[in-house]
Amino acid sequence: IAYVVQPEGTQPEIWLMNEDGSGQKLLLRNAEKPAWSPDGKKLAYVRPVGVERGTSTSEIRVADYDGTSDIRIKKLERGMVGGIAPLGLGWSHDDRQLCYNDRPRQDGINCADIVTARETIITLVPPPVVSRDEQGSSHRFVTSFDISPADGSIVYEQRETGNYVMDKESPIRDHTNNCARVKDSIWIVDASGRNRRQLFSQLRFEECGVIMSFEAAGGPAFHPAWSPDGKRIAFYSWETAETKTESGQVRRQANLVGLASLDADGGNLRR
């Protein structure tokens, strides 16, 4: 098992341990987001490089299982709004490509050949990603993903966040008449990005009298992950509860309660 250790004020490190928790040892320094190749021989990870003149830099790298033969696959540079590291990493089922979602606003994933570094883009969220009209505005984007080791099917979490008008006669700029909503859902597509279908969805947050900014939507909720045989998908389980705000508005917010799983066709849900 590869995992990340980062005491406060230090750089992240990737450690290894046996599945029973024994044999803990340091593998890589200044490294995070480990992802094993399907054959277990290589480990992809992200190395935060730093920030200079408002631009953050990170590297996607691949090392052998023992930390040797460490090579850079991709260098990422962008403004500080997106942070430093990509949100997630995943291997193609044939071990030939390394995929990542670089920004929360992105509508898909980038896949780089680990030999040539040539990239392809797989679109997961169909347009329009951003929509605005007199009733409000919304954004749809990919927050996390995983690739089946069996056939390369991609399971991913889609988030839709935005604002709508509580009173249809009120302008969207009127703060008191706005309602903010965040909805998370789990989708699956084949290895080429086709045959998109929804497996699960849940309201994560809703409250009127506020405006939801894109950045305030938070990180991934479900983190869907394939079983080794590619037959089931595990994800975090959330429970939505209603509370009252100080202004008397109803707030619906999901709280983490455990783990759940379902079949690849969306059936046989277990919590």
mmCIF file of C-alpha atoms in Angstrom:
data_model
loop_
_atom_site.group_PDB
_atom_site.id
_atom_site.type_symbol
_atom_site.label_atom_id
_atom_site.label_comp_id
_atom_site.label_asym_id
_atom_site.label_seq_id
_atom_site.Cartn_x
_atom_site.Cartn_y
_atom_site.Cartn_z
ATOM 1 C CA ILE A 1 0.000 0.000 0.000
ATOM 2 C CA ALA A 2 1.331 3.430 -0.971
ATOM 3 C CA TYR A 3 0.207 6.379 1.143
ATOM 4 C CA VAL A 4 1.160 9.998 1.822
ATOM 5 C CA VAL A 5 2.629 11.366 5.053
ATOM 6 C CA GLN A 6 2.949 15.118 5.547
ATOM 7 C CA PRO A 7 3.512 16.485 9.056
ATOM 8 C CA GLU A 8 2.587 20.145 9.375
ATOM 9 C CA GLY A 9 5.150 22.463 7.801
ATOM 10 C CA THR A 10 6.959 19.724 5.838
ATOM 11 C CA GLN A 11 6.959 18.397 2.288
ATOM 12 C CA PRO A 12 4.738 15.405 1.463
ATOM 13 C CA GLU A 13 6.315 11.945 1.362
ATOM 14 C CA ILE A 14 5.124 8.652 -0.102
ATOM 15 C CA TRP A 15 5.512 5.647 2.191
ATOM 16 C CA LEU A 16 4.868 1.949 1.673
ATOM 17 C CA MET A 17 3.443 -0.681 3.993
ATOM 18 C CA ASN A 18 2.135 -4.227 3.791
ATOM 19 C CA GLU A 19 -1.619 -4.743 3.660
ATOM 20 C CA ASP A 20 -1.631 -5.657 7.361
ATOM 21 C CA GLY A 21 0.063 -2.338 8.258
ATOM 22 C CA SER A 22 3.527 -3.771 8.870
ATOM 23 C CA GLY A 23 6.800 -2.965 7.100
ATOM 24 C CA GLN A 24 6.308 0.798 6.854
ATOM 25 C CA LYS A 25 9.114 2.521 4.974
ATOM 26 C CA LEU A 26 9.819 5.783 3.135
ATOM 27 C CA LEU A 27 9.769 5.490 -0.658
ATOM 28 C CA LEU A 28 9.823 9.017 -2.149
ATOM 29 C CA ARG A 29 10.350 12.511 -0.753
ATOM 30 C CA ASN A 30 8.446 15.597 -1.959
ATOM 31 C CA ALA A 31 5.834 13.356 -3.542
ATOM 32 C CA GLU A 32 2.058 12.911 -3.328
ATOM 33 C CA LYS A 33 -0.998 11.373 -5.039
ATOM 34 C CA PRO A 34 0.479 7.863 -5.559
ATOM 35 C CA ALA A 35 -1.153 5.599 -8.156
ATOM 36 C CA TRP A 36 -0.055 2.002 -8.802
ATOM 37 C CA SER A 37 0.055 0.677 -12.342
ATOM 38 C CA PRO A 38 -2.342 -2.274 -12.904
ATOM 39 C CA ASP A 39 0.564 -4.750 -12.928
ATOM 40 C CA GLY A 40 1.918 -3.330 -9.635
ATOM 41 C CA LYS A 41 5.388 -2.732 -11.068
ATOM 42 C CA LYS A 42 5.342 1.064 -11.325
ATOM 43 C CA LEU A 43 4.089 3.943 -9.212
ATOM 44 C CA ALA A 44 2.922 7.257 -10.650
ATOM 45 C CA TYR A 45 2.939 10.292 -8.419
ATOM 46 C CA VAL A 46 2.974 14.092 -8.358
ATOM 47 C CA ARG A 47 5.967 16.162 -7.275
ATOM 48 C CA PRO A 48 5.152 19.751 -6.251
ATOM 49 C CA VAL A 49 7.990 21.906 -7.602
ATOM 50 C CA GLY A 50 7.026 25.320 -6.270
ATOM 51 C CA VAL A 51 5.695 28.757 -7.082
ATOM 52 C CA GLU A 52 7.477 31.540 -8.940
ATOM 53 C CA ARG A 53 6.039 34.862 -10.148
ATOM 54 C CA GLY A 54 2.452 33.754 -9.647
ATOM 55 C CA THR A 55 2.856 30.457 -11.515
ATOM 56 C CA SER A 56 2.674 27.104 -9.734
ATOM 57 C CA THR A 57 4.621 24.154 -11.098
ATOM 58 C CA SER A 58 4.294 20.425 -10.502
ATOM 59 C CA GLU A 59 5.508 17.280 -12.231
ATOM 60 C CA ILE A 60 3.810 13.986 -12.962
ATOM 61 C CA ARG A 61 6.444 11.266 -12.546
ATOM 62 C CA VAL A 62 6.720 7.473 -12.686
ATOM 63 C CA ALA A 63 9.078 5.312 -10.632
ATOM 64 C CA ASP A 64 9.596 1.593 -10.256
ATOM 65 C CA TYR A 65 7.922 -0.091 -7.287
ATOM 66 C CA ASP A 66 11.097 0.386 -5.219
ATOM 67 C CA GLY A 67 11.495 4.094 -6.050
ATOM 68 C CA THR A 68 14.234 3.649 -8.684
ATOM 69 C CA SER A 69 14.118 4.588 -12.404
ATOM 70 C CA ASP A 70 12.270 7.787 -11.504
ATOM 71 C CA ILE A 71 11.349 9.734 -14.666
ATOM 72 C CA ARG A 72 9.258 12.814 -15.434
ATOM 73 C CA ILE A 73 6.233 12.274 -17.673
ATOM 74 C CA LYS A 74 4.645 15.723 -17.657
ATOM 75 C CA LYS A 75 5.378 19.206 -16.324
ATOM 76 C CA LEU A 76 2.358 21.306 -15.337
ATOM 77 C CA GLU A 77 2.380 25.081 -14.986
ATOM 78 C CA ARG A 78 -0.544 27.356 -14.223
ATOM 79 C CA GLY A 79 -1.789 30.275 -12.178
ATOM 80 C CA MET A 80 -2.233 30.036 -8.442
ATOM 81 C CA VAL A 81 -6.040 29.777 -8.559
ATOM 82 C CA GLY A 82 -5.874 26.095 -9.505
ATOM 83 C CA GLY A 83 -3.331 25.131 -6.863
ATOM 84 C CA ILE A 84 -0.176 23.174 -7.604
ATOM 85 C CA ALA A 85 -1.027 19.502 -8.110
ATOM 86 C CA PRO A 86 -3.521 17.830 -10.491
ATOM 87 C CA LEU A 87 -6.590 16.454 -8.760
ATOM 88 C CA GLY A 88 -6.005 12.810 -9.576
ATOM 89 C CA LEU A 89 -3.954 10.216 -11.446
ATOM 90 C CA GLY A 90 -4.963 6.957 -13.086
ATOM 91 C CA TRP A 91 -3.364 4.335 -15.334
ATOM 92 C CA SER A 92 -4.875 2.915 -18.498
ATOM 93 C CA HIS A 93 -5.632 -0.787 -18.132
ATOM 94 C CA ASP A 94 -2.744 -1.688 -20.503
ATOM 95 C CA ASP A 95 -0.133 0.279 -18.451
ATOM 96 C CA ARG A 96 0.727 2.421 -21.494
ATOM 97 C CA GLN A 97 -0.921 5.712 -20.546
ATOM 98 C CA LEU A 98 -1.102 7.843 -17.441
ATOM 99 C CA CYS A 99 -4.235 9.962 -17.098
ATOM 100 C CA TYR A 100 -4.884 13.010 -14.925
ATOM 101 C CA ASN A 101 -7.464 15.738 -14.413
ATOM 102 C CA ASP A 102 -5.548 18.970 -14.162
ATOM 103 C CA ARG A 103 -8.187 21.489 -13.122
ATOM 104 C CA PRO A 104 -11.543 21.205 -11.348
ATOM 105 C CA ARG A 105 -13.156 23.187 -14.192
ATOM 106 C CA GLN A 106 -11.978 20.695 -16.787
ATOM 107 C CA ASP A 107 -14.584 18.676 -18.658
ATOM 108 C CA GLY A 108 -12.452 15.539 -18.960
ATOM 109 C CA ILE A 109 -9.064 13.941 -18.429
ATOM 110 C CA ASN A 110 -5.698 14.115 -20.177
ATOM 111 C CA CYS A 111 -3.882 10.861 -20.939
ATOM 112 C CA ALA A 112 -0.127 10.876 -21.654
ATOM 113 C CA ASP A 113 1.835 8.014 -23.194
ATOM 114 C CA ILE A 114 4.500 7.094 -20.627
ATOM 115 C CA VAL A 115 7.096 6.536 -23.385
ATOM 116 C CA THR A 116 6.452 9.373 -25.849
ATOM 117 C CA ALA A 117 4.532 11.754 -23.504
ATOM 118 C CA ARG A 118 2.077 12.345 -26.356
ATOM 119 C CA GLU A 119 -1.294 13.387 -24.939
ATOM 120 C CA THR A 120 -4.898 12.699 -25.793
ATOM 121 C CA ILE A 121 -7.957 14.253 -24.180
ATOM 122 C CA ILE A 122 -11.033 12.258 -23.211
ATOM 123 C CA THR A 123 -14.100 14.463 -22.782
ATOM 124 C CA LEU A 124 -16.358 13.276 -19.980
ATOM 125 C CA VAL A 125 -18.777 16.172 -19.409
ATOM 126 C CA PRO A 126 -20.742 17.148 -22.543
ATOM 127 C CA PRO A 127 -21.264 20.851 -23.290
ATOM 128 C CA PRO A 128 -22.360 23.273 -22.094
ATOM 129 C CA VAL A 129 -20.008 23.015 -19.101
ATOM 130 C CA VAL A 130 -21.015 26.533 -18.041
ATOM 131 C CA SER A 131 -24.574 27.767 -18.496
ATOM 132 C CA ARG A 132 -26.218 31.068 -17.622
ATOM 133 C CA ASP A 133 -29.730 32.374 -18.132
ATOM 134 C CA GLU A 134 -32.323 34.508 -16.356
ATOM 135 C CA GLN A 135 -32.960 31.679 -13.885
ATOM 136 C CA GLY A 136 -29.366 31.369 -12.706
ATOM 137 C CA SER A 137 -25.974 29.893 -13.564
ATOM 138 C CA SER A 138 -24.223 26.563 -13.151
ATOM 139 C CA HIS A 139 -20.881 24.840 -13.725
ATOM 140 C CA ARG A 140 -20.326 21.131 -14.378
ATOM 141 C CA PHE A 141 -16.888 19.585 -14.008
ATOM 142 C CA VAL A 142 -14.928 16.443 -13.161
ATOM 143 C CA THR A 143 -13.587 16.210 -9.599
ATOM 144 C CA SER A 144 -12.198 12.647 -9.474
ATOM 145 C CA PHE A 145 -11.956 9.530 -11.632
ATOM 146 C CA ASP A 146 -10.682 5.955 -11.765
ATOM 147 C CA ILE A 147 -9.953 3.580 -14.656
ATOM 148 C CA SER A 148 -11.030 -0.056 -14.635
ATOM 149 C CA PRO A 149 -8.083 -2.486 -14.645
ATOM 150 C CA ALA A 150 -10.319 -4.944 -16.491
ATOM 151 C CA ASP A 151 -11.430 -3.094 -19.637
ATOM 152 C CA GLY A 152 -10.403 0.572 -19.273
ATOM 153 C CA SER A 153 -13.891 1.898 -18.497
ATOM 154 C CA ILE A 154 -13.745 5.234 -16.690
ATOM 155 C CA VAL A 155 -15.812 5.977 -13.610
ATOM 156 C CA TYR A 156 -15.832 9.603 -12.529
ATOM 157 C CA GLU A 157 -17.459 12.061 -10.199
ATOM 158 C CA GLN A 158 -19.220 15.030 -11.767
ATOM 159 C CA ARG A 159 -20.057 18.095 -9.729
ATOM 160 C CA GLU A 160 -22.652 20.667 -10.669
ATOM 161 C CA THR A 161 -22.549 23.860 -8.666
ATOM 162 C CA GLY A 162 -24.361 27.132 -9.168
ATOM 163 C CA ASN A 163 -27.124 29.502 -8.224
ATOM 164 C CA TYR A 164 -30.756 29.749 -9.148
ATOM 165 C CA VAL A 165 -33.453 32.324 -8.499
ATOM 166 C CA MET A 166 -35.896 31.478 -5.729
ATOM 167 C CA ASP A 167 -38.433 34.030 -7.004
ATOM 168 C CA LYS A 168 -38.755 33.973 -10.792
ATOM 169 C CA GLU A 169 -39.576 37.690 -10.799
ATOM 170 C CA SER A 170 -36.330 38.576 -8.987
ATOM 171 C CA PRO A 171 -33.076 39.386 -10.803
ATOM 172 C CA ILE A 172 -30.152 37.022 -10.330
ATOM 173 C CA ARG A 173 -28.082 39.854 -8.854
ATOM 174 C CA ASP A 174 -30.404 40.118 -5.848
ATOM 175 C CA HIS A 175 -28.521 38.194 -3.139
ATOM 176 C CA THR A 176 -31.561 37.590 -0.910
ATOM 177 C CA ASN A 177 -33.448 35.783 -3.655
ATOM 178 C CA ASN A 178 -30.635 33.486 -4.709
ATOM 179 C CA CYS A 179 -30.339 29.831 -3.804
ATOM 180 C CA ALA A 180 -27.031 27.974 -3.962
ATOM 181 C CA ARG A 181 -26.884 24.294 -4.860
ATOM 182 C CA VAL A 182 -24.172 21.645 -5.201
ATOM 183 C CA LYS A 183 -25.015 18.266 -6.711
ATOM 184 C CA ASP A 184 -22.595 15.330 -7.040
ATOM 185 C CA SER A 185 -23.070 12.337 -9.307
ATOM 186 C CA ILE A 186 -21.161 9.226 -10.402
ATOM 187 C CA TRP A 187 -20.936 8.448 -14.123
ATOM 188 C CA ILE A 188 -19.308 5.768 -16.230
ATOM 189 C CA VAL A 189 -18.047 5.765 -19.834
ATOM 190 C CA ASP A 190 -16.102 3.277 -21.930
ATOM 191 C CA ALA A 191 -12.353 3.652 -22.501
ATOM 192 C CA SER A 192 -12.897 6.075 -25.402
ATOM 193 C CA GLY A 193 -15.267 8.322 -23.440
ATOM 194 C CA ARG A 194 -18.443 7.074 -25.153
ATOM 195 C CA ASN A 195 -21.647 5.474 -23.815
ATOM 196 C CA ARG A 196 -21.977 7.889 -20.893
ATOM 197 C CA ARG A 197 -24.448 6.870 -18.208
ATOM 198 C CA GLN A 198 -25.204 7.953 -14.660
ATOM 199 C CA LEU A 199 -24.934 5.458 -11.798
ATOM 200 C CA PHE A 200 -25.678 7.547 -8.716
ATOM 201 C CA SER A 201 -26.393 11.145 -7.690
ATOM 202 C CA GLN A 202 -26.902 13.095 -4.483
ATOM 203 C CA LEU A 203 -27.579 16.659 -3.394
ATOM 204 C CA ARG A 204 -24.584 17.820 -1.368
ATOM 205 C CA PHE A 205 -25.595 21.361 -0.428
ATOM 206 C CA GLU A 206 -28.541 23.700 -0.889
ATOM 207 C CA GLU A 207 -29.369 26.983 0.823
ATOM 208 C CA CYS A 208 -31.311 30.077 -0.182
ATOM 209 C CA GLY A 209 -30.210 33.609 0.592
ATOM 210 C CA VAL A 210 -26.582 32.924 -0.394
ATOM 211 C CA ILE A 211 -24.511 32.836 -3.572
ATOM 212 C CA MET A 212 -22.255 29.856 -4.199
ATOM 213 C CA SER A 213 -18.868 30.656 -5.722
ATOM 214 C CA PHE A 214 -17.128 28.006 -7.805
ATOM 215 C CA GLU A 215 -14.158 27.822 -5.436
ATOM 216 C CA ALA A 216 -16.412 27.356 -2.381
ATOM 217 C CA ALA A 217 -17.796 24.070 -3.681
ATOM 218 C CA GLY A 218 -15.034 22.059 -2.003
ATOM 219 C CA GLY A 219 -13.194 18.946 -3.129
ATOM 220 C CA PRO A 220 -14.438 15.605 -4.440
ATOM 221 C CA ALA A 221 -17.177 13.896 -2.418
ATOM 222 C CA PHE A 222 -17.441 10.335 -3.714
ATOM 223 C CA HIS A 223 -13.913 9.453 -4.931
ATOM 224 C CA PRO A 224 -15.237 6.436 -6.918
ATOM 225 C CA ALA A 225 -12.761 3.547 -7.250
ATOM 226 C CA TRP A 226 -12.922 0.261 -9.168
ATOM 227 C CA SER A 227 -12.539 -3.143 -7.576
ATOM 228 C CA PRO A 228 -9.529 -5.123 -8.931
ATOM 229 C CA ASP A 229 -11.786 -7.308 -11.082
ATOM 230 C CA GLY A 230 -13.628 -4.303 -12.555
ATOM 231 C CA LYS A 231 -17.044 -5.543 -11.443
ATOM 232 C CA ARG A 232 -17.854 -3.100 -8.623
ATOM 233 C CA ILE A 233 -17.265 0.528 -7.721
ATOM 234 C CA ALA A 234 -16.621 1.748 -4.182
ATOM 235 C CA PHE A 235 -17.261 5.335 -3.069
ATOM 236 C CA TYR A 236 -17.753 7.480 0.016
ATOM 237 C CA SER A 237 -21.302 7.482 1.369
ATOM 238 C CA TRP A 238 -22.995 10.743 2.374
ATOM 239 C CA GLU A 239 -26.230 11.486 4.197
ATOM 240 C CA THR A 240 -28.140 14.706 3.586
ATOM 241 C CA ALA A 241 -29.599 16.476 6.609
ATOM 242 C CA GLU A 242 -31.699 19.635 6.991
ATOM 243 C CA THR A 243 -30.863 22.436 9.431
ATOM 244 C CA LYS A 244 -32.036 26.006 9.943
ATOM 245 C CA THR A 245 -29.714 28.978 9.534
ATOM 246 C CA GLU A 246 -29.769 32.038 11.810
ATOM 247 C CA SER A 247 -31.855 33.830 9.188
ATOM 248 C CA GLY A 248 -34.413 31.009 9.221
ATOM 249 C CA GLN A 249 -33.466 29.538 5.862
ATOM 250 C CA VAL A 250 -33.421 25.774 5.377
ATOM 251 C CA ARG A 251 -29.954 24.408 4.674
ATOM 252 C CA ARG A 252 -29.536 20.948 3.167
ATOM 253 C CA GLN A 253 -26.034 19.614 3.591
ATOM 254 C CA ALA A 254 -24.509 16.155 3.141
ATOM 255 C CA ASN A 255 -22.280 14.654 5.839
ATOM 256 C CA LEU A 256 -19.837 11.784 5.393
ATOM 257 C CA VAL A 257 -21.157 8.610 7.006
ATOM 258 C CA GLY A 258 -19.057 5.746 5.608
ATOM 259 C CA LEU A 259 -18.444 3.705 2.469
ATOM 260 C CA ALA A 260 -20.722 2.307 -0.214
ATOM 261 C CA SER A 261 -20.371 0.214 -3.358
ATOM 262 C CA LEU A 262 -22.432 -0.754 -6.385
ATOM 263 C CA ASP A 263 -22.173 -2.873 -9.511
ATOM 264 C CA ALA A 264 -20.758 -1.394 -12.710
ATOM 265 C CA ASP A 265 -24.322 -1.151 -14.094
ATOM 266 C CA GLY A 266 -25.469 0.882 -11.055
ATOM 267 C CA GLY A 267 -27.321 -1.950 -9.327
ATOM 268 C CA ASN A 268 -26.853 -3.798 -6.040
ATOM 269 C CA LEU A 269 -26.044 -0.714 -3.926
ATOM 270 C CA ARG A 270 -24.529 -1.569 -0.536
ATOM 271 C CA ARG A 271 -23.747 0.847 2.293
#
